[in-house]
Amino acid sequence: MFDIDSYHKADTVDEAIALLSQNPDAVPIAGGTDVLVRLHGHNPDYRHLVDIHDIAELKNINMEPDGTIVIGSGITFTELAQSPLVSINIPVLAEGGSSIGGPQVRNVATIGGNISNGAPSADAAPPLLVLNAEVELKGPEGVRLLPLHDFYQGPGQVDRKSGEIMTCLRIGSADYKGWSGHYYKYAMRGAMDIATIGCAAACKIDGDRVTGIRLAFGVAGPTPLRCWRTEEKAQGHVVDQTLLDLVSGSVLGDLRPRDSWRASKDFREQIITTLSERVLKEALNRNGVSIP
Amino acid sequence: MNRNISCTVNSKSMTWQIDIRMSLADVLREHGYTSVKEGCGVGECGACAVLIDDVAVDSCLYLAVWADGRNIRTTEGESKEGKLSPIQQAYLDTGSVQCGFCTPGLIMASTSFVEQHKGQKVSREQIRKGHAGNLCRCTGYDGIVRAVEQCIDAEKQ
Ligand SMILES: Cc1cc2nc3c(=O)[nH]c(=O)nc-3n(C[C@H](O)[C@H](O)[C@H](O)COP(=O)(O)OP(=O)(O)OC[C@H]3O[C@@H](n4cnc5c(N)ncnc54)[C@H](O)[C@@H]3O)c2cc1C
Ligand code: FES
Ligand code: FES
């Protein structure tokens, strides 16, 4: 039996917000693949639950008239992979989501939970970062929208104020139209493993130059991180091997990998350097440019 | 912290009083569905896999209250009138059962995989990926992959 002290099921977002506001110790439970594992380990921080598992308004994927793609926080990774809207417009996110756990986990784990738990290894995070995704939160004070990279504050820490629920993730059309992307998860096992390093790249090309380039890594710092300085240096660069060399020579300056039982810092740095080149190369390839 | 839930298990309607702190695995086992095994209790091994509205989930990481109003399938319900399901028969034919602890969970994972890939051509790699959430410490998986292949081929005919 799980060590649950209080449990309330919400049928709507507003009800969840009210329940969370009434009890400052309460946390939302969506798919439960993190929360229930923590409760299995008798973690005292998850003993008061507001159940958002069955809230229908969190389970939509749609496109607004201006092309913005809106993904409800309660969408599971299986639903994400099956959505034509996602696979046609932002396949890099389906790629990230499909690398998570095994089928049974993906059938219940939600994208909102993956981001809200603040894990540096969240496989949805690097793809969402290169898509410039925004997080929408609703709380007692109303709705707010912030860039995903600002939502992440530290290891396991996100900018979720008390009483707030993540309602959806939003991706503007300018952030995916004309862009191509790729996500690669480097892990010790082929499946059911946490990333040693996760890497996402996205790019946009005009003629022989990159007009847009974005790189993001998981497990390469206290939170999933964008490589801002590298992106700035590479912007407008001619698409050839020197672009890849510039990127792979620069990314470590944007990141802070460390030692853990999974891998040493040195090994992580090696993987980061190699992946930055390989993943960007594949993203360029998907935009019709192949570098031999 | 008790609550009533109504669901169907292997086509039979049930109304159970459950404690909200229980996982679906706990509740199913308590009511005699002991094909549901608890190996790891944390979503790693798939021994507890059941189908909920035909979707495979690890019942150890699934609150029993979430089963309210849903249709649950466990391995107990897969054989009909003493006849094994095609997947069960294929596991037998390929020698895919050794100690048997992983088998009920794997049967449900395979059942869902075959139902989803009806009439499609699937690679061994897809079968392996589709069973990545189930651990078997005995068989080496080869027979299991062949069992699934055999079922999908039979479906096509
Ligand atoms: C066997 C196994 C394998 C796994 N493999 C991977 C993997 O390969 N890659 C990976 O990234 N993760 C993996 N995970 C971790 C986990 O499955 C994912 O992070 C998942 O997406 C979490 O979503 P959930 O809905 O289950 O979250 P929950 O457990 O319900 O919640 C997680 C956290 O987010 C909060 N939360 C959830 N929804 C909201 C919301 N809408 N608003 C505000 N806060 C919210 C909760 O309060 C909690 O703190 C694995 C887990 C297991 C058990
Ligand atoms: S017991 Fe549920 S996955 Fe291992
Ligand atoms: S048959 Fe023993 S674990 Fe699979």
Coordinates of C-alpha atoms and ligand atoms in Angstrom, one line a residue:
Chain A
M1 CA 0.0 0.0 0.0
F2 CA 1.3 3.5 -0.8
D3 CA 1.9 5.9 2.1
I4 CA -0.8 8.4 1.1
D5 CA -2.1 10.7 3.8
S6 CA -4.7 12.6 1.9
Y7 CA -6.2 12.1 -1.6
H8 CA -8.6 14.2 -3.6
K9 CA -9.6 13.6 -7.1
A10 CA -10.2 16.6 -9.3
D11 CA -12.5 16.6 -12.4
T12 CA -11.5 20.0 -13.7
V13 CA -8.4 22.2 -13.6
D14 CA -10.2 24.8 -11.5
E15 CA -11.1 22.1 -9.0
A16 CA -7.5 20.9 -8.9
I17 CA -6.3 24.5 -8.3
A18 CA -8.8 24.9 -5.4
L19 CA -7.7 21.6 -3.9
L20 CA -4.0 22.4 -4.2
S21 CA -4.6 25.9 -2.7
Q22 CA -6.3 24.4 0.3
N23 CA -3.4 22.2 1.2
P24 CA 0.1 23.6 0.7
D25 CA 1.6 20.1 1.1
A26 CA -0.4 18.6 -1.7
V27 CA 1.1 17.8 -5.1
P28 CA -0.6 16.8 -8.4
I29 CA -0.5 13.2 -9.6
A30 CA -1.0 12.7 -13.3
G31 CA 0.4 9.4 -14.7
G32 CA 2.0 8.7 -11.4
T33 CA 5.1 7.0 -12.9
D34 CA 7.3 9.3 -10.8
V35 CA 5.0 10.0 -7.8
L36 CA 4.1 6.3 -7.2
V37 CA 7.7 5.2 -7.6
R38 CA 8.6 7.9 -4.9
L39 CA 5.8 6.7 -2.7
H40 CA 7.0 3.1 -3.1
G41 CA 10.3 4.4 -1.7
H42 CA 8.4 6.1 1.2
N43 CA 9.3 9.6 0.1
P44 CA 7.4 11.9 2.5
D45 CA 7.0 14.7 0.0
Y46 CA 4.3 13.0 -1.9
R47 CA 1.8 12.0 0.8
H48 CA -0.9 14.5 0.0
L49 CA -2.2 14.1 -3.5
V50 CA -4.5 16.0 -5.8
D51 CA -5.4 13.5 -8.6
I52 CA -5.5 15.1 -12.1
H53 CA -5.2 11.7 -13.9
D54 CA -8.7 12.0 -15.4
I55 CA -9.1 15.7 -16.2
A56 CA -10.4 15.7 -19.8
E57 CA -9.4 19.4 -20.5
L58 CA -5.7 18.4 -20.1
K59 CA -5.9 15.7 -22.7
N60 CA -6.0 17.6 -26.0
I61 CA -3.6 18.2 -28.8
N62 CA -4.6 20.9 -31.2
M63 CA -3.5 23.7 -33.6
E64 CA -4.7 27.2 -33.1
P65 CA -5.7 29.3 -36.2
D66 CA -2.2 31.0 -36.1
G67 CA -0.5 27.6 -36.3
T68 CA 0.4 27.4 -32.6
I69 CA 0.5 23.8 -31.5
V70 CA -1.0 23.2 -28.0
I71 CA -0.2 20.0 -26.2
G72 CA -2.2 19.3 -23.0
S73 CA -0.1 18.4 -20.0
G74 CA -2.1 15.2 -19.6
I75 CA -1.1 13.8 -23.0
T76 CA 0.7 10.5 -22.6
F77 CA 3.8 9.7 -24.6
T78 CA 1.9 7.0 -26.5
E79 CA -0.8 9.6 -27.5
L80 CA 2.0 12.0 -28.5
A81 CA 3.6 9.4 -30.8
Q82 CA 0.2 8.6 -32.3
S83 CA -0.8 12.2 -33.0
P84 CA -0.5 13.1 -36.7
L85 CA -0.3 16.8 -35.7
V86 CA 2.9 16.0 -33.8
S87 CA 4.5 13.6 -36.3
I88 CA 4.0 15.9 -39.2
N89 CA 5.0 19.2 -37.7
I90 CA 7.2 18.5 -34.7
P91 CA 8.5 14.9 -35.1
V92 CA 11.5 15.7 -32.9
L93 CA 9.1 15.7 -29.9
A94 CA 7.7 12.3 -30.8
E95 CA 11.3 11.1 -31.2
G96 CA 12.1 12.2 -27.6
G97 CA 8.9 10.8 -26.2
S98 CA 9.3 7.5 -27.9
S99 CA 12.7 7.0 -26.2
I100 CA 11.0 7.0 -22.8
G101 CA 10.8 3.8 -20.7
G102 CA 8.9 0.9 -22.3
P103 CA 5.3 0.7 -23.8
Q104 CA 3.5 0.3 -20.4
V105 CA 5.3 3.4 -19.0
R106 CA 4.6 5.5 -22.2
N107 CA 1.0 4.4 -22.0
V108 CA 0.5 6.3 -18.8
A109 CA 3.4 8.8 -18.3
T110 CA 2.4 12.3 -19.3
I111 CA 4.4 15.1 -20.9
G112 CA 3.3 17.5 -18.1
G113 CA 4.8 15.1 -15.5
N114 CA 8.0 14.7 -17.4
I115 CA 8.6 18.5 -17.4
S116 CA 7.1 19.3 -14.0
N117 CA 9.3 16.8 -12.1
G118 CA 12.3 19.0 -13.1
A119 CA 14.5 16.0 -14.0
P120 CA 17.7 16.8 -15.9
S121 CA 17.2 13.6 -17.8
A122 CA 13.6 14.2 -19.0
D123 CA 13.6 13.0 -22.6
A124 CA 10.8 15.4 -23.7
A125 CA 12.8 18.4 -22.5
P126 CA 15.6 18.8 -25.1
P127 CA 13.1 18.5 -28.0
L128 CA 10.8 21.0 -26.3
L129 CA 13.7 23.4 -25.7
V130 CA 14.8 23.4 -29.4
L131 CA 11.1 24.0 -30.3
N132 CA 11.2 27.1 -28.0
A133 CA 8.2 25.7 -26.2
E134 CA 6.3 27.8 -23.7
V135 CA 4.7 26.4 -20.5
E136 CA 1.2 27.5 -19.6
L137 CA 0.4 27.4 -15.9
K138 CA -3.0 28.1 -14.3
G139 CA -3.3 29.0 -10.6
P140 CA -5.3 30.9 -8.1
E141 CA -3.9 34.2 -9.6
G142 CA -4.8 33.2 -13.2
V143 CA -2.9 32.0 -16.2
R144 CA 0.7 32.7 -17.0
L145 CA 3.0 31.7 -19.8
L146 CA 6.7 31.4 -19.7
P147 CA 9.5 29.9 -21.8
L148 CA 10.4 26.4 -20.9
H149 CA 14.0 27.3 -20.2
D150 CA 12.8 29.8 -17.6
F151 CA 10.5 27.2 -16.0
Y152 CA 13.5 25.1 -15.1
Q153 CA 15.2 26.5 -12.0
G154 CA 17.5 23.8 -10.7
P155 CA 17.8 20.0 -10.2
G156 CA 14.2 18.9 -9.5
Q157 CA 13.1 22.5 -9.2
V158 CA 10.7 24.2 -11.5
D159 CA 8.9 27.6 -11.4
R160 CA 5.5 26.2 -10.3
K161 CA 3.9 28.4 -7.7
S162 CA 1.7 27.0 -5.0
G163 CA -1.7 26.0 -6.3
E164 CA -0.6 26.0 -10.0
I165 CA -1.2 23.3 -12.5
M166 CA 0.7 23.1 -15.8
T167 CA -2.2 23.1 -18.3
C168 CA -0.3 22.9 -21.6
L169 CA 2.9 23.4 -23.7
R170 CA 2.7 25.8 -26.6
I171 CA 4.8 25.8 -29.7
G172 CA 4.5 28.8 -32.1
S173 CA 4.4 28.2 -35.9
A174 CA 7.6 30.3 -36.4
D175 CA 9.4 27.7 -34.2
Y176 CA 8.6 24.7 -36.3
K177 CA 7.8 25.9 -39.9
G178 CA 10.9 25.4 -42.0
W179 CA 12.8 23.8 -39.1
S180 CA 14.0 20.3 -39.0
G181 CA 15.1 18.5 -35.9
H182 CA 16.5 15.4 -34.3
Y183 CA 16.7 13.9 -30.8
Y184 CA 19.2 11.2 -29.8
K185 CA 19.3 9.6 -26.4
Y186 CA 22.6 8.1 -25.4
A187 CA 22.0 5.4 -22.7
M188 CA 23.7 2.3 -21.6
R189 CA 20.8 0.1 -22.6
G190 CA 18.7 0.2 -25.8
A191 CA 15.5 0.7 -23.9
M192 CA 14.2 1.2 -20.4
D193 CA 17.1 3.3 -19.3
I194 CA 17.6 6.9 -18.2
A195 CA 19.7 9.0 -20.6
T196 CA 23.4 9.3 -20.0
I197 CA 23.2 12.3 -22.3
G198 CA 20.2 13.4 -24.4
C199 CA 20.7 15.8 -27.3
A200 CA 18.3 17.7 -29.5
A201 CA 19.1 19.9 -32.5
A202 CA 16.9 22.0 -34.7
C203 CA 17.9 24.0 -37.8
K204 CA 16.6 26.1 -40.6
I205 CA 18.5 26.7 -43.8
D206 CA 18.5 29.3 -46.6
G207 CA 20.7 28.5 -49.5
D208 CA 24.1 27.5 -48.2
R209 CA 23.7 29.1 -44.7
V210 CA 22.0 28.2 -41.5
T211 CA 19.4 30.8 -40.7
G212 CA 18.4 29.2 -37.4
I213 CA 20.2 26.7 -35.2
R214 CA 19.3 25.4 -31.8
L215 CA 20.9 22.8 -29.5
A216 CA 19.8 21.4 -26.2
F217 CA 21.1 18.7 -23.9
G218 CA 19.7 16.6 -21.1
V219 CA 21.9 15.4 -18.1
A220 CA 24.6 17.9 -19.1
G221 CA 23.9 20.3 -16.2
P222 CA 21.5 20.8 -13.3
T223 CA 18.6 21.2 -15.7
P224 CA 18.1 20.5 -19.4
L225 CA 20.0 23.3 -21.1
R226 CA 20.0 25.2 -24.3
C227 CA 23.4 26.1 -25.9
W228 CA 22.9 29.8 -26.3
R229 CA 26.5 30.8 -26.9
T230 CA 27.2 28.1 -29.4
E231 CA 23.9 28.9 -31.3
E232 CA 25.0 32.6 -31.5
K233 CA 28.4 31.7 -32.9
A234 CA 26.9 29.3 -35.5
Q235 CA 24.0 31.5 -36.6
G236 CA 24.4 32.4 -40.3
H237 CA 27.3 30.1 -40.8
V238 CA 27.9 28.3 -44.1
V239 CA 26.7 24.7 -43.9
D240 CA 29.7 22.5 -44.1
Q241 CA 32.1 20.5 -41.9
T242 CA 33.5 23.7 -40.4
L243 CA 30.0 24.4 -38.9
L244 CA 30.0 21.0 -37.2
D245 CA 33.6 21.6 -36.0
L246 CA 32.6 25.0 -34.6
V247 CA 29.6 23.5 -32.8
S248 CA 31.3 20.5 -31.3
G249 CA 34.3 22.7 -30.2
S250 CA 32.0 25.1 -28.5
V251 CA 29.1 23.2 -26.8
L252 CA 31.0 22.3 -23.6
G253 CA 31.2 26.0 -22.8
D254 CA 27.4 26.1 -22.5
L255 CA 27.0 23.0 -20.3
R256 CA 28.0 21.7 -16.9
P257 CA 28.1 17.9 -16.9
R258 CA 29.2 16.2 -13.8
D259 CA 30.2 12.8 -12.3
S260 CA 27.5 10.4 -11.2
W261 CA 27.3 6.7 -10.7
R262 CA 25.9 6.4 -14.3
A263 CA 28.9 8.1 -16.0
S264 CA 31.9 10.2 -15.3
K265 CA 32.1 13.9 -16.2
D266 CA 34.9 13.1 -18.7
F267 CA 32.9 10.4 -20.4
R268 CA 29.8 12.7 -20.6
E269 CA 32.0 15.5 -22.2
Q270 CA 33.1 13.0 -24.8
I271 CA 29.5 12.0 -25.6
I272 CA 28.3 15.6 -25.7
T273 CA 31.0 16.6 -28.1
T274 CA 30.3 13.7 -30.4
L275 CA 26.5 14.0 -30.2
S276 CA 26.5 17.7 -30.9
E277 CA 28.1 17.0 -34.3
R278 CA 26.2 13.9 -35.1
V279 CA 22.7 15.1 -34.1
L280 CA 23.1 18.4 -35.8
K281 CA 24.3 16.6 -38.9
E282 CA 21.1 14.5 -38.9
A283 CA 18.9 17.6 -38.4
L284 CA 20.6 19.3 -41.3
N285 CA 20.1 16.1 -43.4
R286 CA 16.4 16.2 -42.6
N287 CA 16.4 19.8 -44.0
G288 CA 17.8 18.5 -47.2
V289 CA 21.5 19.2 -46.7
S290 CA 23.9 16.4 -46.2
I291 CA 27.5 17.0 -45.1
P292 CA 29.7 14.1 -46.1
Chain B
M1 CA -9.8 6.0 2.9
N2 CA -12.2 3.6 1.3
R3 CA -14.1 4.1 -1.9
N4 CA -16.2 2.0 -4.3
I5 CA -15.1 1.3 -7.8
S6 CA -17.0 -0.5 -10.6
C7 CA -15.2 -2.1 -13.4
T8 CA -15.2 -5.1 -15.6
V9 CA -12.5 -7.7 -15.2
N10 CA -12.3 -10.3 -18.0
S11 CA -15.9 -9.3 -19.1
K12 CA -17.4 -9.7 -15.6
S13 CA -18.8 -6.7 -13.9
M14 CA -17.3 -6.0 -10.5
T15 CA -18.0 -3.5 -7.7
W16 CA -15.3 -3.4 -5.1
Q17 CA -14.6 -1.4 -2.0
I18 CA -11.0 -0.4 -2.2
D19 CA -8.6 1.6 -0.1
I20 CA -7.4 4.5 -2.3
R21 CA -3.8 3.8 -1.2
M22 CA -3.8 0.5 -3.1
S23 CA -2.4 -0.1 -6.5
L24 CA -4.5 -2.0 -9.1
A25 CA -2.0 -4.9 -8.7
D26 CA -2.8 -5.1 -5.0
V27 CA -6.6 -5.1 -5.6
L28 CA -6.5 -7.6 -8.4
R29 CA -4.4 -10.0 -6.4
E30 CA -6.6 -9.6 -3.4
H31 CA -9.6 -10.6 -5.5
G32 CA -7.9 -13.8 -6.8
Y33 CA -6.4 -12.6 -10.0
T34 CA -3.0 -13.9 -9.0
S35 CA -1.7 -14.1 -12.6
V36 CA -0.8 -10.5 -11.8
K37 CA 2.7 -10.7 -10.3
E38 CA 4.5 -8.1 -8.4
G39 CA 8.2 -8.3 -9.4
C40 CA 9.7 -4.9 -8.9
G41 CA 6.8 -2.7 -7.9
V42 CA 8.3 0.3 -9.8
G43 CA 7.4 -0.2 -13.4
E44 CA 10.7 -1.8 -14.5
C45 CA 9.7 -5.5 -15.0
G46 CA 6.2 -5.7 -16.5
A47 CA 5.3 -8.8 -14.4
C48 CA 2.2 -6.9 -13.3
A49 CA 1.0 -5.8 -16.8
V50 CA -2.7 -5.9 -17.5
L51 CA -4.8 -4.3 -20.2
I52 CA -7.0 -1.4 -19.3
D53 CA -9.4 -0.6 -22.1
D54 CA -7.0 -2.7 -24.3
V55 CA -4.0 -0.6 -23.4
A56 CA -1.1 -2.3 -21.5
V57 CA -0.2 -0.8 -18.2
D58 CA 1.9 -1.8 -15.2
S59 CA -0.7 -2.3 -12.5
C60 CA 1.8 -1.8 -9.7
L61 CA 2.2 1.8 -10.8
Y62 CA -1.5 2.4 -11.3
L63 CA -3.9 3.5 -8.6
A64 CA -6.8 1.2 -8.2
V65 CA -9.2 4.1 -8.2
W66 CA -8.2 4.9 -11.8
A67 CA -9.8 1.5 -12.8
D68 CA -13.2 2.9 -12.0
G69 CA -15.5 2.5 -15.0
R70 CA -12.8 0.7 -17.0
N71 CA -12.5 -2.6 -18.7
I72 CA -9.6 -4.7 -17.4
R73 CA -8.1 -7.8 -18.9
T74 CA -5.7 -10.2 -17.1
T75 CA -4.2 -13.4 -18.3
E76 CA -6.9 -15.4 -16.4
G77 CA -9.5 -14.2 -19.0
E78 CA -7.4 -14.9 -22.1
S79 CA -8.2 -18.6 -22.5
K80 CA -11.8 -19.2 -23.4
E81 CA -13.6 -22.4 -22.5
G82 CA -10.4 -24.2 -21.7
K83 CA -8.8 -23.2 -25.0
L84 CA -5.7 -21.1 -24.8
S85 CA -5.5 -17.8 -26.7
P86 CA -3.4 -17.7 -29.8
I87 CA -0.6 -15.9 -27.9
Q88 CA -0.7 -18.3 -25.0
Q89 CA -0.6 -21.3 -27.5
A90 CA 2.3 -19.6 -29.3
Y91 CA 4.3 -19.2 -26.1
L92 CA 3.7 -22.9 -25.4
D93 CA 4.8 -23.9 -29.0
T94 CA 8.0 -21.9 -28.9
G95 CA 9.0 -23.0 -25.4
S96 CA 8.7 -19.5 -24.0
V97 CA 7.8 -20.4 -20.5
Q98 CA 10.4 -21.5 -18.0
C99 CA 10.0 -20.4 -14.4
G100 CA 6.8 -18.6 -15.6
F101 CA 6.9 -15.6 -13.3
C102 CA 7.2 -13.1 -16.2
T103 CA 4.7 -15.0 -18.4
P104 CA 1.3 -13.5 -17.4
G105 CA 2.7 -10.0 -17.8
L106 CA 4.4 -10.8 -21.1
I107 CA 1.3 -12.5 -22.4
M108 CA -0.6 -9.3 -21.9
A109 CA 2.1 -7.2 -23.5
S110 CA 2.2 -9.6 -26.5
T111 CA -1.6 -9.6 -26.7
S112 CA -1.7 -5.8 -26.9
F113 CA 1.2 -5.8 -29.4
V114 CA -0.5 -8.3 -31.7
E115 CA -3.8 -6.5 -31.5
Q116 CA -2.2 -3.2 -32.4
H117 CA -0.2 -4.6 -35.3
K118 CA -3.0 -6.7 -36.9
G119 CA -2.3 -7.3 -40.5
Q120 CA 1.0 -5.3 -40.5
K121 CA 4.5 -6.4 -41.3
V122 CA 6.6 -6.1 -38.2
S123 CA 10.3 -6.5 -37.7
R124 CA 12.0 -8.4 -34.9
E125 CA 13.3 -5.1 -33.7
Q126 CA 9.8 -3.7 -33.4
I127 CA 8.7 -6.8 -31.5
R128 CA 11.7 -6.4 -29.1
K129 CA 10.9 -2.6 -28.6
G130 CA 7.3 -3.5 -28.1
H131 CA 8.3 -5.8 -25.2
A132 CA 11.0 -3.6 -23.7
G133 CA 8.9 -3.1 -20.6
N134 CA 8.9 -6.8 -19.7
L135 CA 11.9 -8.6 -18.1
C136 CA 12.4 -12.3 -18.4
R137 CA 15.3 -13.8 -16.5
C138 CA 15.0 -17.3 -17.9
T139 CA 14.3 -17.6 -21.6
G140 CA 16.6 -15.2 -23.3
Y141 CA 13.6 -13.7 -25.2
D142 CA 14.2 -15.5 -28.5
G143 CA 11.2 -17.8 -28.1
I144 CA 9.0 -14.9 -27.0
V145 CA 9.9 -12.9 -30.2
R146 CA 9.2 -16.0 -32.3
A147 CA 5.8 -16.5 -30.5
V148 CA 4.8 -13.0 -31.4
E149 CA 6.0 -13.4 -35.0
Q150 CA 4.0 -16.6 -35.3
C151 CA 0.8 -15.0 -34.1
I152 CA 1.2 -12.0 -36.4
D153 CA 1.9 -14.3 -39.3
A154 CA -1.2 -16.4 -38.4
E155 CA -3.3 -13.2 -38.2
K156 CA -2.3 -12.3 -41.7
Q157 CA -3.5 -15.5 -43.2
Ligands
LIG1 C1 10.2 2.2 -15.5 C2 10.3 3.7 -15.7 C3 11.1 4.2 -16.8 C4 11.2 5.5 -17.0 N1 11.9 5.9 -18.1 C5 12.0 7.3 -18.4 C6 12.8 7.7 -19.5 O1 13.4 6.9 -20.2 N2 12.9 9.0 -19.7 C7 12.2 10.0 -18.9 O2 12.3 11.1 -19.2 N3 11.5 9.6 -17.9 C8 11.4 8.3 -17.6 N4 10.7 7.8 -16.5 C9 10.1 8.9 -15.6 C10 8.6 9.2 -15.8 O3 7.9 8.1 -16.4 C11 8.4 10.4 -16.7 O4 9.1 11.5 -16.2 C12 6.9 10.8 -16.8 O5 6.8 11.6 -17.9 C13 6.3 11.4 -15.6 O6 5.0 11.7 -15.9 P1 3.7 11.2 -15.0 O7 2.5 11.8 -15.6 O8 3.8 9.8 -14.7 O9 4.1 12.1 -13.7 P2 3.6 12.0 -12.2 O10 4.3 10.9 -11.5 O11 2.1 12.0 -12.1 O12 4.2 13.4 -11.7 C14 5.5 13.8 -11.8 C15 5.7 15.2 -11.1 O13 5.1 16.2 -11.9 C16 4.1 16.8 -11.1 N5 3.0 17.1 -12.1 C17 2.5 16.1 -12.9 N6 1.6 16.7 -13.8 C18 1.6 18.0 -13.5 C19 0.8 19.2 -13.9 N7 -0.1 19.0 -15.0 N8 1.1 20.4 -13.4 C20 1.9 20.5 -12.4 N9 2.7 19.5 -11.9 C21 2.5 18.3 -12.4 C22 3.8 15.9 -10.0 O14 3.3 16.6 -8.9 C23 5.1 15.3 -9.7 O15 6.0 16.1 -9.0 C24 10.5 6.5 -16.2 C25 9.7 6.0 -15.1 C26 9.6 4.6 -14.9 C27 8.8 4.2 -13.8
FES2 S1 5.9 -5.3 -10.7 FE1 5.0 -3.8 -11.9 S2 6.5 -3.4 -13.4 FE2 7.5 -4.7 -12.0
FES3 S1 10.3 -17.6 -17.6 FE1 11.4 -17.1 -15.8 S2 11.4 -14.9 -15.8 FE2 10.6 -15.4 -17.7

